PDB file of C-alpha atoms and ligand atoms in Angstrom:
ATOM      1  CA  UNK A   1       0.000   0.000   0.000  1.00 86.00           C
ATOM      2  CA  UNK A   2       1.505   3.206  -0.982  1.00 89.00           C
ATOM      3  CA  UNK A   3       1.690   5.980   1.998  1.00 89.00           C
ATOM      4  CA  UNK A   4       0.854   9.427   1.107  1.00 92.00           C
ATOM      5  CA  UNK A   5       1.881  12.604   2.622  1.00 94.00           C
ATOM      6  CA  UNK A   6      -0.811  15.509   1.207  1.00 94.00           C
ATOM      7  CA  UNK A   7      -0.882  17.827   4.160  1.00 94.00           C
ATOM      8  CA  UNK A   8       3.395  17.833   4.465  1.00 94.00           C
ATOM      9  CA  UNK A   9       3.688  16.500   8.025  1.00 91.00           C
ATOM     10  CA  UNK A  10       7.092  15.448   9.646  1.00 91.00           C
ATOM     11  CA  UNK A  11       8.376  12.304   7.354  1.00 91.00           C
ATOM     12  CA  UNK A  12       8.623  10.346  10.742  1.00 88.00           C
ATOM     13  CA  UNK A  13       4.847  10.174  10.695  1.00 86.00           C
ATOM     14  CA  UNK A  14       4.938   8.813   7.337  1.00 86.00           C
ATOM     15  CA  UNK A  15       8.148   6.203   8.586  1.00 86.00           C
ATOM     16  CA  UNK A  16       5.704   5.306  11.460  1.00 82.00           C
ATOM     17  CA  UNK A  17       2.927   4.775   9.593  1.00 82.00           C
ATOM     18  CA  UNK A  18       5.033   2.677   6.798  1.00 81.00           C
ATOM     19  CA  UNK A  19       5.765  -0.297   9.470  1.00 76.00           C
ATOM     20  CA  UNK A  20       4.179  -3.047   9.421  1.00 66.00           C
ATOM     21  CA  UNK A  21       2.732  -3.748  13.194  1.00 61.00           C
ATOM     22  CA  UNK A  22      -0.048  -6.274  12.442  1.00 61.00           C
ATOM     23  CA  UNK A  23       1.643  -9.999  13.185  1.00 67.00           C
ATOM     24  CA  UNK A  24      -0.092 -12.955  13.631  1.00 72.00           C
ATOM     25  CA  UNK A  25       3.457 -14.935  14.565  1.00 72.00           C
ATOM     26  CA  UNK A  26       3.369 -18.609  14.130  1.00 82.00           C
ATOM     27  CA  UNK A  27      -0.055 -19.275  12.808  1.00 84.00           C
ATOM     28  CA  UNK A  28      -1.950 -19.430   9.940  1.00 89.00           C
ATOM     29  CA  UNK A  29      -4.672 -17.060  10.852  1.00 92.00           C
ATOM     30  CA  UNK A  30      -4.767 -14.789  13.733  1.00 93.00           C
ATOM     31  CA  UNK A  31      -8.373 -13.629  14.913  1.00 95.00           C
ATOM     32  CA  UNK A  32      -8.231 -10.225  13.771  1.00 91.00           C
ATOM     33  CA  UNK A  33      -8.363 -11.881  10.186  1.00 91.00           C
ATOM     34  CA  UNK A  34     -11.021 -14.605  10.898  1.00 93.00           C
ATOM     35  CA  UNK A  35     -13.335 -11.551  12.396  1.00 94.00           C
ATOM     36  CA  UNK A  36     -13.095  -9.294   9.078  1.00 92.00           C
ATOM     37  CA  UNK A  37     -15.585 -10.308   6.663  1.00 93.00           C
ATOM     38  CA  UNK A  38     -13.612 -12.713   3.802  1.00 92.00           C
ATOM     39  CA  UNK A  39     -15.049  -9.727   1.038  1.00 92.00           C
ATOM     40  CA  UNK A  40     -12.606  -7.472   2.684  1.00 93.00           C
ATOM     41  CA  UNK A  41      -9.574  -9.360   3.650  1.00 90.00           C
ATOM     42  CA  UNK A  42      -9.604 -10.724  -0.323  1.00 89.00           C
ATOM     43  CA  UNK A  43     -10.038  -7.198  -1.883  1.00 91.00           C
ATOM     44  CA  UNK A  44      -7.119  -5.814   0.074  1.00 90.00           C
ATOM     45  CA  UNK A  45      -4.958  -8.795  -0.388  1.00 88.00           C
ATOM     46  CA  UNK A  46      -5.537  -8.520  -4.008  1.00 89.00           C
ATOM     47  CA  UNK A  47      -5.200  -4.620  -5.001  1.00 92.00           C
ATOM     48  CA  UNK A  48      -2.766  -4.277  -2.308  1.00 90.00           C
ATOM     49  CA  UNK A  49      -0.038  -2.678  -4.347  1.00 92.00           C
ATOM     50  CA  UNK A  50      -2.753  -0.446  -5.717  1.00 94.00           C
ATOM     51  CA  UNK A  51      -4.246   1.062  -2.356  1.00 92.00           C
ATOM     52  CA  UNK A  52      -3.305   4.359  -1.117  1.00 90.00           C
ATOM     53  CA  UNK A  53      -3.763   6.292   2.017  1.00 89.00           C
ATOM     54  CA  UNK A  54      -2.778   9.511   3.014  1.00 91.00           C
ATOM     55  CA  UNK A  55      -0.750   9.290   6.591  1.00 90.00           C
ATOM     56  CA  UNK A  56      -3.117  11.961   7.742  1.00 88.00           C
ATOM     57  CA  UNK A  57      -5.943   9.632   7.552  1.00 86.00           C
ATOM     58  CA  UNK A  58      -4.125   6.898   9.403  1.00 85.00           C
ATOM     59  CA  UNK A  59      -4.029   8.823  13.087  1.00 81.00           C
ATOM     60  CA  UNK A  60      -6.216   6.278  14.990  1.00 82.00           C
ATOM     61  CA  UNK A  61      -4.854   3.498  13.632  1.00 80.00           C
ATOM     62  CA  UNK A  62      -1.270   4.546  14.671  1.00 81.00           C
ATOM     63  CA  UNK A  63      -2.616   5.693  18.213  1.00 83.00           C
ATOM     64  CA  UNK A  64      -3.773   1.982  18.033  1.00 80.00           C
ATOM     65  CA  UNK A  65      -0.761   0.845  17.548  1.00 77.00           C
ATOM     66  CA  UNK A  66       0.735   3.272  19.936  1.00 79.00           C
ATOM     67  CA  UNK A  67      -1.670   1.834  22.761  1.00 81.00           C
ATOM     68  CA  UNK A  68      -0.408  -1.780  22.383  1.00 78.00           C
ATOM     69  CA  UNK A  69       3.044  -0.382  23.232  1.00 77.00           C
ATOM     70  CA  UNK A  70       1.868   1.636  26.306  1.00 77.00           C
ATOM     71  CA  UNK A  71      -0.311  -0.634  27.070  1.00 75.00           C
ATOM     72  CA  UNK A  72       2.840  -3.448  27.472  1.00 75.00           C
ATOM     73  CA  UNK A  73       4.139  -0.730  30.011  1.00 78.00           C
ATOM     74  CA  UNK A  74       1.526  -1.103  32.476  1.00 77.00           C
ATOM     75  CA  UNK A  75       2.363  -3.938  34.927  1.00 81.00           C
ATOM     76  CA  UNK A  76       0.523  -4.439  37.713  1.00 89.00           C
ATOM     77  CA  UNK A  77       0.445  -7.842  39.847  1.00 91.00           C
ATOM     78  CA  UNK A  78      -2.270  -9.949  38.876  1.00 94.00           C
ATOM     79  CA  UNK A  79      -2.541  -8.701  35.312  1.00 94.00           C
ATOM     80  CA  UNK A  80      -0.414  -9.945  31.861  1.00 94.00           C
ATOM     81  CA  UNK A  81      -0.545  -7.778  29.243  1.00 92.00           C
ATOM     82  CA  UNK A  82      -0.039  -7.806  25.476  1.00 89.00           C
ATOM     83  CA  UNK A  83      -0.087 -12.043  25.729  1.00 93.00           C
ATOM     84  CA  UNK A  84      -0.005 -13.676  22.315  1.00 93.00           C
ATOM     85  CA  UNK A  85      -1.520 -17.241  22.574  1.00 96.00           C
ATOM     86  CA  UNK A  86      -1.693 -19.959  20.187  1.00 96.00           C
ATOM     87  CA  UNK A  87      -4.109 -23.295  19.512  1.00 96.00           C
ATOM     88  CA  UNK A  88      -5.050 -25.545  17.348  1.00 96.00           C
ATOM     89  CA  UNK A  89      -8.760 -25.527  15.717  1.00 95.00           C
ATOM     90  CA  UNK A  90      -9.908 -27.813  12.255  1.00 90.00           C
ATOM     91  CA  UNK A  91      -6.576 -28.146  11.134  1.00 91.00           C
ATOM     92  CA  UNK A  92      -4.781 -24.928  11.450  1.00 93.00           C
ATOM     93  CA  UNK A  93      -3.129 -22.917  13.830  1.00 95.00           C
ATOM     94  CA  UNK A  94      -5.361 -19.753  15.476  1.00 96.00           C
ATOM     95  CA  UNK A  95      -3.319 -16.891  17.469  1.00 96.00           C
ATOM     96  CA  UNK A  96      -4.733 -13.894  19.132  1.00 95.00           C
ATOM     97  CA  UNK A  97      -2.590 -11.149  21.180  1.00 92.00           C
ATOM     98  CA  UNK A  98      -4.851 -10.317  24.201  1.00 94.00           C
ATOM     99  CA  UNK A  99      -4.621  -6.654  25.527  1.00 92.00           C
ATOM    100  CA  UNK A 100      -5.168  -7.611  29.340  1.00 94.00           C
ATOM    101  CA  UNK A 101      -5.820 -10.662  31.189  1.00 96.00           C
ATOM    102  CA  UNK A 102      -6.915 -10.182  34.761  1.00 97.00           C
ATOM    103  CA  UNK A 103      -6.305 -13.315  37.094  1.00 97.00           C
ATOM    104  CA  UNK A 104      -9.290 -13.456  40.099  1.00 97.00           C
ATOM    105  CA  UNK A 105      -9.851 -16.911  42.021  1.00 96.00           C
ATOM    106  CA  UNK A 106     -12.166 -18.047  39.608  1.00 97.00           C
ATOM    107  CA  UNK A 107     -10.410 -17.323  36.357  1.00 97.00           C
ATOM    108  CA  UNK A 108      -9.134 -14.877  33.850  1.00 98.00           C
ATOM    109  CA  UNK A 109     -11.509 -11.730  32.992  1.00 98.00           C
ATOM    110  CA  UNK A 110     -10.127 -10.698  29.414  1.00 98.00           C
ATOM    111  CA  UNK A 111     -10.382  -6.646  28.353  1.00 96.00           C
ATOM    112  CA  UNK A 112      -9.544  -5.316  25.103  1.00 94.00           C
ATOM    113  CA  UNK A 113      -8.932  -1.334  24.205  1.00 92.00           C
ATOM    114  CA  UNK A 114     -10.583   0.186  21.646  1.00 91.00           C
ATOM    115  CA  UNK A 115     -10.350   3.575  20.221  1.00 89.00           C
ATOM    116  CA  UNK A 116     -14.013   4.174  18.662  1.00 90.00           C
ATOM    117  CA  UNK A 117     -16.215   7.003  18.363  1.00 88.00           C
ATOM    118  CA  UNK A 118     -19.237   7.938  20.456  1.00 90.00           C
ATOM    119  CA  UNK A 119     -21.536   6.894  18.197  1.00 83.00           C
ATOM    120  CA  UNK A 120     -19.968   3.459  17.525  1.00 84.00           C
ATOM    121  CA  UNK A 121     -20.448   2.170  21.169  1.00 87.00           C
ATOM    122  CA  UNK A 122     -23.854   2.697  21.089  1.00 82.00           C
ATOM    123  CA  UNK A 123     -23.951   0.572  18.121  1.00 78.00           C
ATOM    124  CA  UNK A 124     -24.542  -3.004  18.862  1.00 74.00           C
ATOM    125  CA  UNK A 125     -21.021  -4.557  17.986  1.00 82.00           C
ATOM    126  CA  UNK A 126     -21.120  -8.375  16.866  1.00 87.00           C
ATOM    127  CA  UNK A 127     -17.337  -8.223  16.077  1.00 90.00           C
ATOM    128  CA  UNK A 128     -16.117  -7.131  19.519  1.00 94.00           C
ATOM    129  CA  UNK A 129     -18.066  -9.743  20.914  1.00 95.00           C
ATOM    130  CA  UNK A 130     -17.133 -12.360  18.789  1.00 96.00           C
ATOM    131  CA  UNK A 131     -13.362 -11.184  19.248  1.00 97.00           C
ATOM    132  CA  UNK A 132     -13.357 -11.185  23.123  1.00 98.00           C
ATOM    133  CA  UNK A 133     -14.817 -14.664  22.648  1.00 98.00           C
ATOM    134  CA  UNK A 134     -12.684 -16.038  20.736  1.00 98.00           C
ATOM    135  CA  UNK A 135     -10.012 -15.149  23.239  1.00 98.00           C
ATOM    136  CA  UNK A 136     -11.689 -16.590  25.952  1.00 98.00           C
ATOM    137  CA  UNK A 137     -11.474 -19.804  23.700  1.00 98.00           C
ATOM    138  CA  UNK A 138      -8.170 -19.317  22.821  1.00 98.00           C
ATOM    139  CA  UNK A 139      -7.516 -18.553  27.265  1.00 98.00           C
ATOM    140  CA  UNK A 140      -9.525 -21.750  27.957  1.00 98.00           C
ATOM    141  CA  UNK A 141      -7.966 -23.699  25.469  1.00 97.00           C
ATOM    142  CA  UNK A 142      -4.132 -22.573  25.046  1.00 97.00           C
ATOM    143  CA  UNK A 143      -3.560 -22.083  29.266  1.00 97.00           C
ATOM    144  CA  UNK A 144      -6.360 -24.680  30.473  1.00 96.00           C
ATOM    145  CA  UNK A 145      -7.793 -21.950  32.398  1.00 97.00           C
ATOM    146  CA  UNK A 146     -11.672 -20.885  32.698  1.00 97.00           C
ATOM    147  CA  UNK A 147     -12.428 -17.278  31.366  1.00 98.00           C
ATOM    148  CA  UNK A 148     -14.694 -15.087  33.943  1.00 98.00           C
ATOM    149  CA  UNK A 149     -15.623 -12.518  31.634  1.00 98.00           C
ATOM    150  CA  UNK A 150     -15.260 -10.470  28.660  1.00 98.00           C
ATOM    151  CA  UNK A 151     -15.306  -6.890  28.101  1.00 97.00           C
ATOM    152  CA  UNK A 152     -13.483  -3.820  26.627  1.00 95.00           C
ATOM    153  CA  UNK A 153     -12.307  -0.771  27.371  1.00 95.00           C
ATOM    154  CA  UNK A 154     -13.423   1.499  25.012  1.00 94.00           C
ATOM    155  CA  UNK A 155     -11.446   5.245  24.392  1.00 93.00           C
ATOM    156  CA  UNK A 156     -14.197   7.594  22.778  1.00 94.00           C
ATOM    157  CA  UNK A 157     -11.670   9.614  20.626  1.00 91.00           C
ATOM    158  CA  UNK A 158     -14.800  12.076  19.867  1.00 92.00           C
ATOM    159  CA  UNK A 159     -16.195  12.329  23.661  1.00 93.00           C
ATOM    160  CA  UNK A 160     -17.552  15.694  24.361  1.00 93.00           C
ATOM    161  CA  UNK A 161     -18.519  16.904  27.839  1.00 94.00           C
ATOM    162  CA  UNK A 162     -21.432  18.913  26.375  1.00 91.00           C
ATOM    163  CA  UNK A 163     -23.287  16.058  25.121  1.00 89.00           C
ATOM    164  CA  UNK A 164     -22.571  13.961  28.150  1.00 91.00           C
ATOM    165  CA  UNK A 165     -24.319  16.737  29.735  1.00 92.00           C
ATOM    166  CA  UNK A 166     -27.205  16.446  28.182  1.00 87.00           C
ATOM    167  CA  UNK A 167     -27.839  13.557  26.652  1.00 84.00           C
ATOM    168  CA  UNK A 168     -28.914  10.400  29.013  1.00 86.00           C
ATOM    169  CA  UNK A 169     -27.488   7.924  26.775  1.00 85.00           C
ATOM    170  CA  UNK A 170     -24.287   9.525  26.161  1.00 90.00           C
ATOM    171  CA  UNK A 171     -21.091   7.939  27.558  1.00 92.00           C
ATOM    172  CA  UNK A 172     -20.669  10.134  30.659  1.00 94.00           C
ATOM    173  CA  UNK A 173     -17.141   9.699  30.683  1.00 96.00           C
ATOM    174  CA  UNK A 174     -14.293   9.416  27.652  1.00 96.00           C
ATOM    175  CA  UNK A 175     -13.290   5.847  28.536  1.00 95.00           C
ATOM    176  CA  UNK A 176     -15.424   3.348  29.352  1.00 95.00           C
ATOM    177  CA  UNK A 177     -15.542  -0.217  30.273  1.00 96.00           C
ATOM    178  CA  UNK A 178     -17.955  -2.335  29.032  1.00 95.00           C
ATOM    179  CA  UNK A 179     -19.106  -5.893  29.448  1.00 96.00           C
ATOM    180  CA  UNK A 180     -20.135  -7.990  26.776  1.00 96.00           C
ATOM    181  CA  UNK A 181     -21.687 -11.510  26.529  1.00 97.00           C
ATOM    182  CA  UNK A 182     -19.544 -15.158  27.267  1.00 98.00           C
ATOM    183  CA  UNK A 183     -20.458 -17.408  24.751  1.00 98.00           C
ATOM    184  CA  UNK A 184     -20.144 -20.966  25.836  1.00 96.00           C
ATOM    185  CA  UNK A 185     -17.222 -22.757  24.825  1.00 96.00           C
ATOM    186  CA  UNK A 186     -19.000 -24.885  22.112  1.00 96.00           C
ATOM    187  CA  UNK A 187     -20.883 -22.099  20.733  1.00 97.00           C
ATOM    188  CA  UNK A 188     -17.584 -20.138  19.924  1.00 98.00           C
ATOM    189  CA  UNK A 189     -15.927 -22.966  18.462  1.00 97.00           C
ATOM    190  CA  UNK A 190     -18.408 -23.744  16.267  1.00 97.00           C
ATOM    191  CA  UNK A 191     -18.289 -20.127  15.236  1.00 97.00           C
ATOM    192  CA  UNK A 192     -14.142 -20.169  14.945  1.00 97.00           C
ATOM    193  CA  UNK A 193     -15.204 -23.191  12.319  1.00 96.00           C
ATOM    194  CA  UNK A 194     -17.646 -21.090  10.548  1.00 95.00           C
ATOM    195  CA  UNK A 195     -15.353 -18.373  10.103  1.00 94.00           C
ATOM    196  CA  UNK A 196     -12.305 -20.267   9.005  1.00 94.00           C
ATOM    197  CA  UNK A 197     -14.844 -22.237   6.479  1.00 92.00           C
ATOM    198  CA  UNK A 198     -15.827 -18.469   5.089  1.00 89.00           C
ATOM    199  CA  UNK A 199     -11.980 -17.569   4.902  1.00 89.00           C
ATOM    200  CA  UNK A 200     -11.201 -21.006   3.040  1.00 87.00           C
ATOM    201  CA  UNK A 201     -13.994 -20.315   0.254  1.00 83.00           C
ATOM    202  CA  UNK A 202     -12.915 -16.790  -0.265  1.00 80.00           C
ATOM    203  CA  UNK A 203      -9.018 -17.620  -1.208  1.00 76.00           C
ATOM    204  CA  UNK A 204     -10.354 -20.655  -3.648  1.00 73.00           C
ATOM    205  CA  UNK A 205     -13.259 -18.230  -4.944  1.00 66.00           C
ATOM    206  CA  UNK A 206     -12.221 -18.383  -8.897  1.00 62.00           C
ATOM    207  CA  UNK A 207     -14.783 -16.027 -10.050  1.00 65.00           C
ATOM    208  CA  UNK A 208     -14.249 -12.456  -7.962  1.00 62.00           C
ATOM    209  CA  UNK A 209     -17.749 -11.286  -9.196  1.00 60.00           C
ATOM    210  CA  UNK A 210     -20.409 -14.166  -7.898  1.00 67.00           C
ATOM    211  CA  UNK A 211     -18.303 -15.988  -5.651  1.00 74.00           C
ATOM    212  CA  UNK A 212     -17.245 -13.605  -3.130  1.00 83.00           C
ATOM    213  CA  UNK A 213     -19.687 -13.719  -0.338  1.00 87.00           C
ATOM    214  CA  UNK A 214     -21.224 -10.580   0.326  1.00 92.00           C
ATOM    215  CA  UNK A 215     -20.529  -8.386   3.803  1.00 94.00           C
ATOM    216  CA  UNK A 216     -23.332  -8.660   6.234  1.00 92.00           C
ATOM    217  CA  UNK A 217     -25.118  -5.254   7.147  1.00 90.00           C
ATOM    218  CA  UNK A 218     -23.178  -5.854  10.460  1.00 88.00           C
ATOM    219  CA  UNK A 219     -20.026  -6.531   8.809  1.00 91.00           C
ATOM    220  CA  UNK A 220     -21.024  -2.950   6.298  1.00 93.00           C
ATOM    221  CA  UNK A 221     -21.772  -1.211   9.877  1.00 89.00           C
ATOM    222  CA  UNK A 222     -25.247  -0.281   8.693  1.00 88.00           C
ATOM    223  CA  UNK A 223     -26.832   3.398  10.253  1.00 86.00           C
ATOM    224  CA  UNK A 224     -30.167   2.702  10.407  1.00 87.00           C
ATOM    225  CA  UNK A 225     -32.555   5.836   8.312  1.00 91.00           C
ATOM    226  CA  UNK A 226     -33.288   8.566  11.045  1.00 90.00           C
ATOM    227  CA  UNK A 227     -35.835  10.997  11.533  1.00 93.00           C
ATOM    228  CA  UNK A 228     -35.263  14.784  12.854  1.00 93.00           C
ATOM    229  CA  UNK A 229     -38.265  16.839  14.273  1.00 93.00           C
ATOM    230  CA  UNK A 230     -36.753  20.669  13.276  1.00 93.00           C
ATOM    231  CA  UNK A 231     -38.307  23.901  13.017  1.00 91.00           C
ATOM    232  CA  UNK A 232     -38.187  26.807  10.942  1.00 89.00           C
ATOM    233  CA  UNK A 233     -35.549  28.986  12.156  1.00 84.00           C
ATOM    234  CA  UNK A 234     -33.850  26.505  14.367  1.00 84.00           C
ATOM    235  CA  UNK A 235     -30.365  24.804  13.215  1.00 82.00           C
ATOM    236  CA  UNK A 236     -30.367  21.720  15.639  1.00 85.00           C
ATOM    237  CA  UNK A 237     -33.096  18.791  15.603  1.00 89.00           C
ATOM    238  CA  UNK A 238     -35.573  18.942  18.455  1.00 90.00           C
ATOM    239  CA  UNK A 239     -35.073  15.414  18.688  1.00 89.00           C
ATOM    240  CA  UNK A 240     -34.343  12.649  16.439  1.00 87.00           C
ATOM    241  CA  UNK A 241     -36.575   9.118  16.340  1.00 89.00           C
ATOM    242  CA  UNK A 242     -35.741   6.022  14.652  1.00 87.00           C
ATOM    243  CA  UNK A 243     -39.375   5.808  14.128  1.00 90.00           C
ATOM    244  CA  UNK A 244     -40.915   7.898  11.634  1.00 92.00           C
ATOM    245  CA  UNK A 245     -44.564   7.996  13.216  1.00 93.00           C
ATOM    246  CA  UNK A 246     -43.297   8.858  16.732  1.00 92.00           C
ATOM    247  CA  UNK A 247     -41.444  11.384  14.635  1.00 92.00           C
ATOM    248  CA  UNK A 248     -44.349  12.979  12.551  1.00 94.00           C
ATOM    249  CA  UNK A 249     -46.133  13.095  16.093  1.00 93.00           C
ATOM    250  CA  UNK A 250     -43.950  15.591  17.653  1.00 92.00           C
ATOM    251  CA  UNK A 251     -43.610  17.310  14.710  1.00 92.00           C
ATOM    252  CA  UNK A 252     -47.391  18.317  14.517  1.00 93.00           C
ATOM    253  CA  UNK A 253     -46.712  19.397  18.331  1.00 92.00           C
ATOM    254  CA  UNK A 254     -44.278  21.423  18.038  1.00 89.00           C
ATOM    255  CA  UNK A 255     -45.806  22.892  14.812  1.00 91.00           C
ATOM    256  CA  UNK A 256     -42.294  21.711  13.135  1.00 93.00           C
ATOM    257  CA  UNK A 257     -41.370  19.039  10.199  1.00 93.00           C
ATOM    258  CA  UNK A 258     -39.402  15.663   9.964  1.00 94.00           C
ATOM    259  CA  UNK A 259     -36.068  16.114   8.060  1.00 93.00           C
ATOM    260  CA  UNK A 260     -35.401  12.476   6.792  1.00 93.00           C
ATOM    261  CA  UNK A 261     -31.603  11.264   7.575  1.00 89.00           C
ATOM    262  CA  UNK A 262     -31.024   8.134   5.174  1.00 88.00           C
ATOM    263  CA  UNK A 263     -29.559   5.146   6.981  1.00 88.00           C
ATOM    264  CA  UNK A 264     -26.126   4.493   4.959  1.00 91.00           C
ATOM    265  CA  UNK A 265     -23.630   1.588   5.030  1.00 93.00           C
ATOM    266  CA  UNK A 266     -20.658   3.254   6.704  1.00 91.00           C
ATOM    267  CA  UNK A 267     -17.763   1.268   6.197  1.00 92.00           C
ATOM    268  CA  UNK A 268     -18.201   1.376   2.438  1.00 96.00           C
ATOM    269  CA  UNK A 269     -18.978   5.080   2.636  1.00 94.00           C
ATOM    270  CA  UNK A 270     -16.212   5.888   4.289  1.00 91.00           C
ATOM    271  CA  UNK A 271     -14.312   3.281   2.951  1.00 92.00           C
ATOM    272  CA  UNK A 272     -13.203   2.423   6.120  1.00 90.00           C
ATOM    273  CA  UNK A 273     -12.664  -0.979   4.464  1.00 93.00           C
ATOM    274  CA  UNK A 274     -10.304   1.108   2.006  1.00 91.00           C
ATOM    275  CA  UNK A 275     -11.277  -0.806  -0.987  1.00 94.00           C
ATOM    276  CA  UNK A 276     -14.612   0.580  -2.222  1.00 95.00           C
ATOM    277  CA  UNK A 277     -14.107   1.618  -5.188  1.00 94.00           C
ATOM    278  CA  UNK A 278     -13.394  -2.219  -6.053  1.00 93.00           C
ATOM    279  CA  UNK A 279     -15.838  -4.050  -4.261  1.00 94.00           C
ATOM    280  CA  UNK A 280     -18.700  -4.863  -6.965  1.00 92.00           C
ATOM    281  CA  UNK A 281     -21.163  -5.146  -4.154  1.00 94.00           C
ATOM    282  CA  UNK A 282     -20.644  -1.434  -3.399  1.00 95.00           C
ATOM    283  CA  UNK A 283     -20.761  -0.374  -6.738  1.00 94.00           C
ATOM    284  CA  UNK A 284     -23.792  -1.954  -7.388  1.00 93.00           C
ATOM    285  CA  UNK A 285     -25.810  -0.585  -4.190  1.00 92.00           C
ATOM    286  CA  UNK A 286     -24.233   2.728  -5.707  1.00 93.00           C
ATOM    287  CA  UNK A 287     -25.763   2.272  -8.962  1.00 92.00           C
ATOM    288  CA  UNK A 288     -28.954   0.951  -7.232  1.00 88.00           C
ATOM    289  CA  UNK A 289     -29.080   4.078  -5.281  1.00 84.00           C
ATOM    290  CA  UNK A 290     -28.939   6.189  -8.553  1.00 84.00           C
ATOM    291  CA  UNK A 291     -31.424   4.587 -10.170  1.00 83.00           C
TER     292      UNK A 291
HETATM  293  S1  SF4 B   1     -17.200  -1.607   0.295  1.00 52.08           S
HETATM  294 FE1  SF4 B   1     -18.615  -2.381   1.843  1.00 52.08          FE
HETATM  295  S2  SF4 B   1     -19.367  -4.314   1.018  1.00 52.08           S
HETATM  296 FE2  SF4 B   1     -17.480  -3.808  -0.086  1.00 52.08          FE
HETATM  297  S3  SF4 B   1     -15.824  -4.790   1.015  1.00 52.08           S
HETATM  298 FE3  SF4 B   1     -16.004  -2.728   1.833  1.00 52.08          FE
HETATM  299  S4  SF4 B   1     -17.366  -2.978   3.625  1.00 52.08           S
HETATM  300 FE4  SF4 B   1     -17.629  -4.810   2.359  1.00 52.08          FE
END
């Protein structure tokens, strides 16, 4: 992937951003690559010489990377950090580096940081789930140890004090730690096998067009279409509803109208997958959209 440098910032930046920090050591996937969607991983693998990001777009992932270093740095008793941990699933060789395992009398509790936007943890997030669970597999199965929980500690990048202030279900604070669900242990093998299956069919997928299998509106981090009660002469929303009737109701109250806000995939939007512009399932919504 070539590195760009549009807005001329120091050439160390650019060195930074240049290295290669994603490893997945001895194995032959790491989880971070069975958790993408197959679509992605394929399309990046395959125009990789052709991709291009400017360095200025690339802060958060760096800070990312940056966090895994500090992270190392903070030893307390009790606690390994930054553990890498191999084991053997269908054949192949899995490997995930945990964050932060915390030991307690009954076993390991397992968090995870994640830089992620204010909006994005309010979302409903399958992958972070599935991630945290597939360490606690990889805990229970590479150290013989039972997993107490799973959870992550989330760093809103965008927090803003104002809108904690008012808004109820705002994060009231900039980090935040969050529980998620344990699976049981059969449950998240069988989905390990699922995912590896997907990951198999994608890399002997001879035709790019039909055999690719689409991303999921999870996996395409779908915003649901919103509805915003305004009024004439007033810049912010009133409030905004997911549902349009509840919306059209206040509206007539407050002698105001409903400003529709079209739900949008935002991964390929963004191209936060950063290969949009070949992905023919994106194109075609595209096209779809125009027509
Ligand atoms: S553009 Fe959307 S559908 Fe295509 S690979 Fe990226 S996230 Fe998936």
């Amino acid at each position: 992937m070539k590195i760009t440098n549009k807005h001329n910032v120091p050439e160390t930046l650019v060195a930074l951003a240049s290295r290669e920090y994603y490893s997945k050591g001895k194995s032959d996937y790491s989880v971070t690559e069975i958790i993408s969607p197959p679509r992605i991983q394929r399309l990046r693998r395959k125009h990789h010489d052709e991709m291009e990001q400017d360095v200025s777009e690339m802060l958060w992932s760096l800070l990312g990377s940056a966090l895994h270093v500090v992270a190392e740095r903070g030893q307390h008793e009790g606690y390994t950090t930054e553990e890498r941990l191999y084991a053997e699933i269908d054949g192949v060789i899995l490997s995930g580096a945990i964050d932060i395992q915390k030991s307690t009398p009954e076993g390991i509790l397992i968090t995870d940081y994640k830089f992620t936007s204010a909006w994005a943890l309010r979302q409903d997030k399958f992958e972070w789930e599935a991630q945290q669970n597939i360490y606690a597999w990889l805990v229970q199965t590479a150290k013989k140890t039972p997993v107490v929980g799973v959870q992550i500690c989330a760093l809103i990048r965008d927090w803003s004090r104002r809108e904690a202030a008012v808004k109820a279900d705002y994060p009231q604070a900039p980090i935040q730690v969050i529980d998620l669900p344990l699976w049981d242990i059969d449950r998240t093998a069988t989905y390990i096998t699922e995912r590896l299956n997907a990951h198999r069919e994608s890399k002997v997928a001879a035709d790019w067009e039909t055999e690719l299998p689409f991303c999921t509106e999870d996996e395409r981090w779908m915003r649901e279409t919103q509805y915003a009660v305004k009024r004439e002469g007033r810049k912010t929303a009133i409030r905004v509803f997911d549902n349009e009737q509840e919306a059209k109701d206040l509206a007539e109250k407050e002698k105001g109208f409903v400003e529709i806000r079209k739900g949008e995939a935002i991964r390929c939007t963004g191209n936060f997958c950063g290969v949009n512009q070949w992905c023919s399932q994106y194109q075609a919504s595209l096209k779809e959209q125009a027509e």
